[in-house]
């Protein structure tokens, strides 16, 4: 029997109309060098239509890939809707990728148009000789661009004679946007989101993070990193004021933006919070407007959540996801009745499986493992906003009976709460047993004199692998490995305690701010790290 319900396509166009028609007076605020520029949703919606008209005039048609090489700003938001809603495909380019990978992803996606911020023109010029499909460049601002291709000024390309655009009817399964993964091995892999997946993900984020239409949001996460976790779309759908940092990503600028605009919701990777909290130690930052700060992209140390709460009243909650999962997969909102200590510990976890997503864990033989909070296996995911393939790239090893293999290793407890202990490629197998690098990092980061810590596996004659702890001391602090090991000894199993320690000035980071463990391992292999070897402690098992 068929239902009587309307067959209403789930498209970004419907969300675009909602922000335009219901929340015309909500604001989009973009930071400038010393102030802000502000437009209403009504104005931005008109500009979305004018941008679509301009892009159509240079030949953008259904399925044309339009790249954006942009910071978080109003124009990027305009492209976020204009491009998919005209039936073309938005390809957000990661401006922190090395140029070879940036060129690879532009060529692989066959971008024909790139919209580029003036400040990023040098980056685009550096890859232009390697690009095969590009036909037009649209520059936001006045910067000159040296190329034989047609260069259009964003402001002039806009069809300002029009107030609307004849937005086409789209199939919900058609491509809306694409992102390339930032995995540090091999070529980046493309994920193509559909209108339907993005629409449903918006609802998942709205409920999963408990956002409301009275929130004002400051997504610090870049709009090239999994669509800023979908937040600009959710903010538009809910009529939240949307605050964007443009290129002003340094802690002092972020603090200025938070204090001036008083968002009540912010979202960023742990390094962003680390930077803000470090700044706040020497020059106080007023976080009082923020009711919720979401951290994702990497595990966040519990000590950081505790310090943010105790010293600054900033409530940070961890969430997990990946480019392949749009990204929301879990969020760590504590259940009612927690003590303050339990509340902090809860918020540092990977979180409860988000509504709309299904997760399972599998063992080395591919068999499903129980949700007992103890069995450790690879996490697999499926759901309406999880990718079922990579774009034009065979990767059969990444999928398993219709589930995505996430490459994350962890446990699930009987109430669907996930704890990631490692990446598959980062696990430390010592004497046949797993040591969680994530747990070691979090515990070391809890030492008052430690700013950051990353732990990698290094070869060991006796145990095959042992952990090497790379530690960045706080400015002015004197830390030494024996003291750190002593600190750790009451916090993790004795046989996990690293013998190898390296005090470093900084931990190398990937293009989206994660510890670059591949680079750390290479530095270790080349003998570039100054490693202190402590005498091994006798293992419990001898
Ligand atoms: P990306 O596709 O760049 O967003 O990276 C996704 C990966 O980031 C995941 O597979 C995890 O390894 C890691 N990740 C994201 N969020 C978290 C989190 N809350 N805890 C631990 N790892 C995380």
Coordinates of C-alpha atoms and ligand atoms in Angstrom, one line a residue:
X1 CA 0.0 0.0 0.0
X2 CA 1.3 3.4 -0.9
X3 CA 1.2 6.3 1.6
X4 CA -0.8 9.4 1.0
X5 CA 2.1 11.7 1.6
X6 CA 3.4 14.2 -0.9
X7 CA 6.5 13.3 -2.8
X8 CA 8.4 16.4 -1.7
X9 CA 12.1 16.4 -2.8
X10 CA 14.5 17.1 0.0
X11 CA 16.7 19.8 -1.5
X12 CA 18.9 22.6 -0.4
X13 CA 16.6 24.8 -2.4
X14 CA 13.8 24.2 0.1
X15 CA 16.1 25.2 2.9
X16 CA 17.3 28.3 1.0
X17 CA 13.7 29.4 0.5
X18 CA 13.0 28.9 4.2
X19 CA 15.9 31.2 5.3
X20 CA 14.9 33.7 2.7
X21 CA 11.2 33.8 3.4
X22 CA 11.0 33.2 7.1
X23 CA 14.1 34.8 8.5
X24 CA 14.8 37.8 6.2
X25 CA 16.0 39.9 9.1
X26 CA 18.5 37.4 10.6
X27 CA 22.1 38.5 10.1
X28 CA 25.2 37.3 8.4
X29 CA 28.2 39.0 10.0
X30 CA 31.7 38.7 8.5
X31 CA 34.8 39.9 10.4
X32 CA 37.0 42.4 8.8
X33 CA 40.5 43.6 9.8
X34 CA 39.2 45.8 12.6
X35 CA 35.4 45.5 12.5
X36 CA 32.5 43.7 10.8
X37 CA 30.3 43.8 7.8
X38 CA 26.7 42.8 8.2
X39 CA 23.9 41.8 5.8
X40 CA 20.4 40.5 6.4
X41 CA 19.4 37.0 5.2
X42 CA 17.0 38.9 2.9
X43 CA 19.9 40.7 1.3
X44 CA 22.1 37.6 1.2
X45 CA 19.2 35.6 -0.4
X46 CA 18.9 38.2 -3.2
X47 CA 22.7 38.0 -3.7
X48 CA 22.4 34.2 -3.9
X49 CA 20.0 34.7 -6.8
X50 CA 22.2 37.3 -8.5
X51 CA 25.3 35.0 -8.1
X52 CA 23.4 32.2 -9.7
X53 CA 22.5 34.5 -12.6
X54 CA 26.1 35.5 -13.0
X55 CA 27.4 32.0 -12.9
X56 CA 24.8 30.9 -15.5
X57 CA 26.0 33.7 -17.7
X58 CA 29.5 32.2 -17.8
X59 CA 28.1 28.7 -18.6
X60 CA 27.6 27.1 -15.3
X61 CA 24.9 24.6 -15.8
X62 CA 23.6 21.4 -14.1
X63 CA 26.5 19.3 -12.8
X64 CA 29.2 21.9 -13.5
X65 CA 31.7 21.7 -10.6
X66 CA 32.3 25.1 -9.1
X67 CA 35.2 25.2 -6.7
X68 CA 35.5 27.7 -3.8
X69 CA 38.9 28.8 -2.5
X70 CA 37.5 31.0 0.3
X71 CA 37.7 31.7 3.9
X72 CA 34.5 31.7 6.0
X73 CA 32.6 34.8 4.7
X74 CA 29.3 36.0 3.3
X75 CA 30.3 35.4 -0.3
X76 CA 31.2 31.8 0.6
X77 CA 27.8 31.4 2.1
X78 CA 26.2 32.8 -1.0
X79 CA 28.0 30.2 -3.1
X80 CA 27.0 27.5 -0.6
X81 CA 23.4 27.9 -1.7
X82 CA 23.6 29.5 -5.2
X83 CA 25.8 26.7 -6.7
X84 CA 23.8 23.6 -5.5
X85 CA 20.4 25.3 -5.9
X86 CA 21.1 26.0 -9.6
X87 CA 21.9 22.3 -10.0
X88 CA 25.7 22.7 -10.1
X89 CA 28.0 21.1 -7.6
X90 CA 29.9 23.1 -5.0
X91 CA 33.4 21.9 -4.4
X92 CA 34.9 23.5 -1.3
X93 CA 38.7 23.6 -1.7
X94 CA 40.9 23.1 1.3
X95 CA 43.2 26.1 1.3
X96 CA 45.6 24.4 3.7
X97 CA 46.4 21.5 1.4
X98 CA 49.8 21.2 -0.1
X99 CA 49.6 22.6 -3.7
X100 CA 50.0 19.1 -5.3
X101 CA 47.0 17.8 -3.4
X102 CA 45.0 21.0 -4.1
X103 CA 45.7 20.6 -7.8
X104 CA 44.9 17.0 -7.7
X105 CA 41.5 17.6 -6.1
X106 CA 40.6 20.4 -8.6
X107 CA 41.6 18.2 -11.6
X108 CA 39.9 15.1 -10.2
X109 CA 36.6 16.9 -9.5
X110 CA 37.0 18.6 -12.9
X111 CA 36.2 22.1 -11.5
X112 CA 35.4 24.4 -14.4
X113 CA 35.0 27.6 -12.3
X114 CA 36.8 28.6 -9.1
X115 CA 35.5 31.4 -6.9
X116 CA 38.5 32.7 -5.0
X117 CA 39.1 35.3 -2.2
X118 CA 41.6 38.0 -3.2
X119 CA 43.9 37.0 -0.3
X120 CA 44.1 33.5 -1.7
X121 CA 45.0 34.4 -5.4
X122 CA 48.7 33.6 -4.9
X123 CA 47.7 30.1 -3.8
X124 CA 45.5 29.7 -6.9
X125 CA 48.2 31.1 -9.2
X126 CA 50.7 28.6 -7.8
X127 CA 48.5 25.7 -9.0
X128 CA 47.1 27.2 -12.2
X129 CA 49.8 25.6 -14.5
X130 CA 48.8 22.2 -13.2
X131 CA 45.0 22.6 -13.8
X132 CA 43.3 20.9 -16.8
X133 CA 39.6 21.6 -16.5
X134 CA 39.4 25.2 -15.3
X135 CA 37.6 27.7 -17.6
X136 CA 36.8 30.7 -15.4
X137 CA 38.1 32.4 -12.3
X138 CA 35.8 34.6 -10.2
X139 CA 37.7 36.8 -7.7
X140 CA 36.1 38.2 -4.6
X141 CA 37.7 41.6 -4.2
X142 CA 40.2 43.5 -6.3
X143 CA 43.4 41.4 -6.4
X144 CA 44.9 40.9 -9.8
X145 CA 45.2 37.4 -11.1
X146 CA 47.8 36.4 -13.7
X147 CA 46.3 33.9 -16.0
X148 CA 45.2 33.5 -19.6
X149 CA 41.8 32.4 -18.4
X150 CA 38.9 34.8 -18.1
X151 CA 38.9 36.5 -14.7
X152 CA 35.6 37.9 -13.4
X153 CA 35.1 40.1 -10.4
X154 CA 32.5 38.6 -8.1
X155 CA 30.7 41.9 -7.6
X156 CA 30.5 42.6 -11.4
X157 CA 29.6 39.0 -12.3
X158 CA 26.5 39.2 -10.1
X159 CA 23.4 39.8 -12.1
X160 CA 22.3 42.9 -10.1
X161 CA 19.4 43.6 -12.5
X162 CA 17.6 40.5 -11.1
X163 CA 16.0 40.1 -7.7
X164 CA 15.3 36.4 -8.2
X165 CA 16.6 33.4 -10.1
X166 CA 14.5 30.7 -11.7
X167 CA 15.7 28.0 -9.4
X168 CA 15.2 24.7 -11.1
X169 CA 13.3 21.7 -9.7
X170 CA 16.0 19.3 -8.6
X171 CA 16.0 15.6 -7.9
X172 CA 16.9 15.1 -4.2
X173 CA 19.4 12.4 -5.1
X174 CA 21.4 14.7 -7.4
X175 CA 24.8 15.9 -6.4
X176 CA 24.9 19.2 -4.4
X177 CA 28.5 19.4 -3.0
X178 CA 31.7 17.6 -2.8
X179 CA 34.7 17.5 -0.4
X180 CA 37.9 15.7 -0.6
X181 CA 39.1 13.8 2.5
X182 CA 42.2 15.1 4.2
X183 CA 43.6 11.6 4.9
X184 CA 47.4 11.9 5.1
X185 CA 48.1 8.8 3.0
X186 CA 47.6 8.6 -0.8
X187 CA 45.6 11.0 -3.0
X188 CA 42.7 12.8 -1.4
X189 CA 39.4 11.0 -2.0
X190 CA 36.2 12.8 -3.1
X191 CA 32.9 12.4 -1.3
X192 CA 29.8 13.7 -3.2
X193 CA 26.9 14.8 -1.0
X194 CA 23.4 14.8 -2.4
X195 CA 20.7 17.4 -1.8
X196 CA 18.8 14.7 0.2
X197 CA 21.8 13.8 2.4
X198 CA 22.6 17.5 3.2
X199 CA 18.9 18.2 3.9
X200 CA 18.6 15.3 6.3
X201 CA 22.0 16.0 7.8
X202 CA 20.7 19.5 8.7
X203 CA 17.9 18.0 10.6
X204 CA 20.3 15.6 12.3
X205 CA 22.6 18.4 13.4
X206 CA 19.7 20.6 14.5
X207 CA 18.4 18.0 16.8
X208 CA 21.7 16.3 17.6
X209 CA 23.3 19.4 18.8
X210 CA 20.1 20.9 20.2
X211 CA 20.3 24.1 18.2
X212 CA 17.3 26.5 18.2
X213 CA 16.2 29.5 16.1
X214 CA 17.2 31.9 18.9
X215 CA 20.9 30.8 18.7
X216 CA 23.6 32.9 17.1
X217 CA 26.3 30.7 15.7
X218 CA 30.0 31.2 15.1
X219 CA 31.3 28.2 13.2
X220 CA 35.1 28.6 13.6
X221 CA 35.5 25.3 11.7
X222 CA 36.5 26.3 8.1
X223 CA 33.8 26.1 5.4
X224 CA 36.1 23.9 3.4
X225 CA 36.2 21.3 6.2
X226 CA 33.1 19.1 5.6
X227 CA 31.0 22.2 4.8
X228 CA 31.8 23.6 8.2
X229 CA 30.2 20.5 9.6
X230 CA 26.9 21.6 7.9
X231 CA 26.5 24.4 10.4
X232 CA 26.0 27.3 7.9
X233 CA 23.1 25.3 6.3
X234 CA 21.6 24.6 9.7
X235 CA 22.0 28.3 10.8
X236 CA 20.3 29.4 7.6
X237 CA 17.5 26.9 8.1
X238 CA 16.9 28.0 11.7
X239 CA 17.4 31.7 11.1
X240 CA 20.4 31.9 13.5
X241 CA 22.6 34.9 13.1
X242 CA 25.7 33.5 11.4
X243 CA 29.1 34.9 12.4
X244 CA 32.0 34.3 10.1
X245 CA 35.7 35.0 10.8
X246 CA 36.9 35.5 7.3
X247 CA 40.7 35.0 7.4
X248 CA 41.0 36.2 11.0
X249 CA 41.5 32.8 12.6
X250 CA 44.2 33.7 15.2
X251 CA 43.1 33.4 18.9
X252 CA 43.2 37.1 19.5
X253 CA 40.9 37.8 16.5
X254 CA 38.6 34.9 17.5
X255 CA 38.4 36.4 21.0
X256 CA 37.6 39.8 19.6
X257 CA 34.8 38.3 17.4
X258 CA 33.3 36.4 20.3
X259 CA 33.3 39.4 22.6
X260 CA 31.9 41.8 20.0
X261 CA 29.3 39.5 18.4
X262 CA 28.4 37.5 21.5
X263 CA 27.5 34.2 19.7
X264 CA 25.9 31.6 22.0
X265 CA 27.1 28.6 19.9
X266 CA 30.6 28.1 18.6
X267 CA 32.3 25.1 16.9
X268 CA 35.9 24.3 16.2
X269 CA 38.7 21.7 16.4
X270 CA 40.5 21.2 19.7
X271 CA 43.5 23.3 18.6
X272 CA 41.2 26.3 18.3
X273 CA 40.1 25.9 21.9
X274 CA 43.6 25.2 23.0
X275 CA 44.7 28.5 21.4
X276 CA 41.8 30.5 22.9
X277 CA 42.3 29.0 26.4
X278 CA 46.1 29.8 26.2
X279 CA 45.3 33.4 25.3
X280 CA 42.7 33.6 28.0
X281 CA 45.3 32.8 30.6
X282 CA 47.2 36.0 29.9
X283 CA 44.5 38.3 28.6
X284 CA 41.0 37.4 29.8
X285 CA 38.4 36.5 27.1
X286 CA 34.7 37.0 27.8
X287 CA 33.0 33.7 26.8
X288 CA 29.9 34.5 28.8
X289 CA 27.6 34.6 25.8
X290 CA 28.5 31.0 24.7
X291 CA 26.1 28.4 26.0
X292 CA 27.6 25.6 23.9
X293 CA 31.0 25.0 22.2
X294 CA 31.3 21.9 20.0
X295 CA 34.7 20.3 19.5
X296 CA 35.3 17.8 16.7
X297 CA 37.8 16.7 14.2
X298 CA 40.1 15.1 16.9
X299 CA 39.7 13.8 20.4
X300 CA 39.7 16.6 22.9
X301 CA 41.6 16.1 26.2
X302 CA 39.3 16.0 29.3
X303 CA 41.7 18.4 30.9
X304 CA 40.9 21.0 28.3
X305 CA 37.2 20.6 28.8
X306 CA 37.7 20.8 32.6
X307 CA 39.9 23.9 32.3
X308 CA 37.5 25.7 29.9
X309 CA 34.6 25.0 32.3
X310 CA 36.3 25.8 35.6
X311 CA 38.4 28.8 34.6
X312 CA 36.2 30.4 31.9
X313 CA 32.7 28.9 32.3
X314 CA 33.0 27.6 28.7
X315 CA 31.0 24.4 28.1
X316 CA 32.7 22.3 25.5
X317 CA 31.1 19.1 24.2
X318 CA 32.9 16.7 21.9
X319 CA 31.3 15.4 18.7
X320 CA 32.7 12.9 16.2
X321 CA 32.3 12.6 12.5
X322 CA 34.2 12.5 9.2
X323 CA 34.1 13.9 5.7
X324 CA 32.5 10.6 4.7
X325 CA 29.7 11.0 7.2
X326 CA 28.7 14.6 6.4
X327 CA 30.1 14.7 9.2
X328 CA 27.8 14.2 12.3
X329 CA 28.1 10.7 13.7
X330 CA 28.0 11.2 17.5
X331 CA 27.9 13.8 20.2
X332 CA 28.8 13.6 23.8
X333 CA 25.9 15.3 25.7
X334 CA 25.8 13.9 29.3
X335 CA 22.7 12.2 30.5
X336 CA 20.8 13.8 33.3
X337 CA 21.9 13.4 36.9
X338 CA 25.7 13.5 36.3
X339 CA 27.9 14.9 39.0
X340 CA 30.1 17.9 37.9
X341 CA 33.1 15.5 37.5
X342 CA 31.0 12.9 35.5
X343 CA 29.7 15.8 33.4
X344 CA 33.2 16.8 32.3
X345 CA 34.3 13.3 31.7
X346 CA 31.2 12.6 29.6
X347 CA 31.8 15.6 27.4
X348 CA 35.3 14.4 26.5
X349 CA 33.9 11.1 25.1
X350 CA 33.3 10.4 21.5
X351 CA 29.6 10.4 22.2
X352 CA 26.3 8.7 21.7
X353 CA 25.5 7.6 18.1
X354 CA 23.6 10.4 16.4
X355 CA 20.0 9.9 15.4
X356 CA 20.0 9.1 11.7
X357 CA 23.3 7.1 11.8
X358 CA 24.0 3.5 12.6
X359 CA 27.4 2.3 13.9
X360 CA 28.8 -1.1 14.6
X361 CA 32.3 -2.4 15.5
X362 CA 34.0 -5.3 13.8
X363 CA 36.9 -7.5 14.8
X364 CA 39.9 -8.4 12.7
X365 CA 38.0 -11.3 11.1
X366 CA 35.2 -8.9 10.0
X367 CA 32.7 -10.3 12.5
X368 CA 30.6 -7.9 14.5
X369 CA 31.7 -7.3 18.1
X370 CA 29.4 -6.8 21.1
X371 CA 28.4 -3.4 22.4
X372 CA 29.9 -4.1 25.8
X373 CA 32.1 -1.0 26.2
X374 CA 35.2 -3.3 26.2
X375 CA 35.5 -5.1 22.8
X376 CA 37.7 -3.0 20.6
X377 CA 37.2 -3.0 16.8
X378 CA 36.9 -0.9 13.7
X379 CA 33.9 1.3 13.7
X380 CA 31.6 1.0 10.7
X381 CA 28.9 3.4 9.7
X382 CA 25.8 3.6 7.5
X383 CA 22.9 6.0 7.1
X384 CA 21.4 8.5 4.8
X385 CA 24.3 11.0 5.2
X386 CA 27.1 8.4 5.0
X387 CA 28.9 7.9 1.7
X388 CA 28.5 4.6 -0.1
X389 CA 31.6 5.1 -2.4
X390 CA 34.3 7.6 -3.2
X391 CA 34.1 9.7 -6.3
X392 CA 35.7 8.0 -9.3
X393 CA 38.0 6.0 -7.0
X394 CA 37.8 2.3 -6.3
X395 CA 38.2 1.6 -2.6
X396 CA 36.6 -1.7 -1.9
X397 CA 38.6 -2.1 1.3
X398 CA 36.8 1.0 2.7
X399 CA 33.4 -0.6 2.5
X400 CA 32.0 -3.8 4.1
X401 CA 28.5 -5.2 3.3
X402 CA 27.1 -1.7 2.6
X403 CA 28.8 -0.2 5.7
X404 CA 31.6 2.4 5.5
X405 CA 34.7 1.4 7.3
X406 CA 35.6 4.5 9.2
X407 CA 39.3 3.7 9.9
X408 CA 38.6 4.6 13.6
X409 CA 39.0 2.0 16.2
X410 CA 37.0 1.9 19.4
X411 CA 34.3 0.5 21.6
X412 CA 30.5 0.9 21.8
X413 CA 28.8 0.5 25.2
X414 CA 25.3 -1.0 25.7
X415 CA 23.7 2.4 25.5
X416 CA 25.2 3.3 22.1
X417 CA 28.0 5.4 23.5
X418 CA 31.2 5.3 21.4
X419 CA 34.7 5.7 22.5
X420 CA 37.4 6.1 19.8
X421 CA 40.8 4.8 21.0
X422 CA 42.8 5.3 17.8
X423 CA 42.9 5.4 14.0
X424 CA 43.5 2.0 12.5
X425 CA 46.8 3.4 11.0
X426 CA 47.9 4.9 14.3
X427 CA 47.3 2.0 16.6
X428 CA 50.2 0.9 18.9
X429 CA 50.4 -2.9 19.2
X430 CA 52.8 -3.7 22.0
X431 CA 53.5 -7.3 22.8
X432 CA 50.2 -8.3 20.9
X433 CA 48.1 -5.9 23.0
X434 CA 46.7 -2.5 21.9
X435 CA 47.7 0.7 23.6
X436 CA 45.4 3.7 22.9
X437 CA 47.4 6.6 21.7
X438 CA 44.4 8.8 22.1
X439 CA 44.1 7.9 25.8
X440 CA 47.8 8.5 26.4
X441 CA 47.7 11.8 24.7
X442 CA 44.7 12.9 26.7
X443 CA 46.3 11.9 30.0
X444 CA 49.6 13.6 29.2
X445 CA 47.8 16.7 28.1
X446 CA 46.3 16.8 31.6
X447 CA 49.7 17.6 33.1
X448 CA 49.7 21.3 34.1
X449 CA 52.9 22.0 32.3
X450 CA 52.0 20.4 29.0
X451 CA 50.5 22.3 26.1
X452 CA 50.0 19.4 23.6
X453 CA 51.0 15.8 23.3
X454 CA 51.0 13.3 20.4
X455 CA 51.8 9.7 20.8
X456 CA 53.0 7.4 17.9
X457 CA 54.0 3.8 17.6
X458 CA 57.7 3.2 17.0
X459 CA 59.4 -0.1 16.3
X460 CA 60.7 -2.0 19.3
X461 CA 62.8 -5.1 19.3
X462 CA 61.2 -6.8 22.2
X463 CA 57.6 -5.6 22.0
X464 CA 57.3 -5.0 18.2
X465 CA 56.0 -1.5 18.9
X466 CA 56.1 0.9 21.8
X467 CA 54.7 4.4 22.3
X468 CA 56.8 7.5 21.7
X469 CA 55.3 10.5 23.4
X470 CA 56.0 13.9 21.7
X471 CA 55.3 16.7 24.1
X472 CA 55.1 20.5 23.8
X473 CA 55.7 22.1 27.2
X474 CA 53.7 25.2 28.1
X475 CA 55.6 28.4 27.5
X476 CA 58.1 29.0 30.3
X477 CA 57.4 25.6 32.0
X478 CA 60.2 23.1 32.7
X479 CA 59.0 19.5 32.1
X480 CA 61.1 16.4 32.0
X481 CA 60.3 12.9 30.8
X482 CA 60.7 11.1 34.2
X483 CA 58.3 13.5 35.8
X484 CA 55.8 13.1 33.0
X485 CA 56.0 9.3 33.3
X486 CA 55.5 9.5 37.0
X487 CA 52.4 11.7 36.5
X488 CA 51.1 9.1 34.0
X489 CA 51.8 6.1 36.2
X490 CA 48.6 6.5 38.3
X491 CA 46.5 7.2 35.3
X492 CA 47.1 4.4 32.7
X493 CA 48.1 0.8 32.8
X494 CA 51.8 0.4 33.8
X495 CA 52.7 -1.4 30.6
X496 CA 51.4 1.5 28.6
X497 CA 53.9 4.0 30.1
X498 CA 56.2 5.2 27.3
X499 CA 59.9 4.9 27.7
X500 CA 60.6 7.2 24.7
X501 CA 59.9 10.9 25.1
X502 CA 60.6 13.8 22.8
X503 CA 60.1 17.4 23.9
X504 CA 59.3 19.4 20.8
X505 CA 58.5 23.0 20.0
X506 CA 55.2 22.0 18.2
X507 CA 53.3 19.0 16.9
X508 CA 53.0 19.1 13.1
X509 CA 49.4 19.5 12.1
X510 CA 47.4 18.4 9.0
X511 CA 45.5 20.8 6.8
X512 CA 42.5 20.6 9.1
X513 CA 44.4 20.9 12.4
X514 CA 44.9 17.3 13.4
X515 CA 48.2 15.9 14.7
X516 CA 50.1 14.8 11.6
X517 CA 51.3 11.5 13.0
X518 CA 52.6 10.3 9.6
X519 CA 55.0 13.2 9.6
X520 CA 56.0 12.6 13.2
X521 CA 56.7 8.9 12.3
X522 CA 58.8 10.1 9.4
X523 CA 60.7 12.6 11.6
X524 CA 61.4 9.8 14.1
X525 CA 62.5 7.4 11.3
X526 CA 64.9 10.0 10.0
X527 CA 66.3 10.6 13.5
X528 CA 65.1 14.2 13.5
X529 CA 63.4 13.9 17.0
X530 CA 65.5 14.3 20.1
X531 CA 64.3 11.2 21.9
X532 CA 65.0 10.6 25.6
X533 CA 65.0 6.9 26.5
X534 CA 64.0 6.2 30.1
X535 CA 64.9 2.8 31.6
X536 CA 62.0 0.4 31.0
X537 CA 59.7 -0.4 33.9
X538 CA 59.2 -4.0 34.5
X539 CA 55.9 -5.1 32.9
X540 CA 53.2 -6.5 35.2
X541 CA 53.4 -9.7 33.2
X542 CA 57.2 -9.7 33.4
Ligands
LIG1 P1 37.8 14.5 8.6 O1 37.3 13.7 7.5 O2 39.0 15.3 8.3 O3 36.8 15.3 9.4 O4 38.4 13.4 9.7 C1 37.6 12.4 10.3 C2 38.4 11.8 11.4 O5 38.7 12.7 12.4 C3 37.7 10.7 12.0 O6 37.6 9.5 11.3 C4 38.4 10.6 13.4 O7 39.6 9.8 13.2 C5 38.8 12.0 13.7 N1 37.8 12.6 14.6 C6 36.8 13.4 14.3 N2 36.2 13.8 15.5 C7 36.7 13.1 16.5 C8 36.5 13.0 17.9 N3 35.5 13.6 18.5 N4 37.3 12.1 18.6 C9 38.3 11.4 18.0 N5 38.6 11.5 16.7 C10 37.8 12.3 15.9

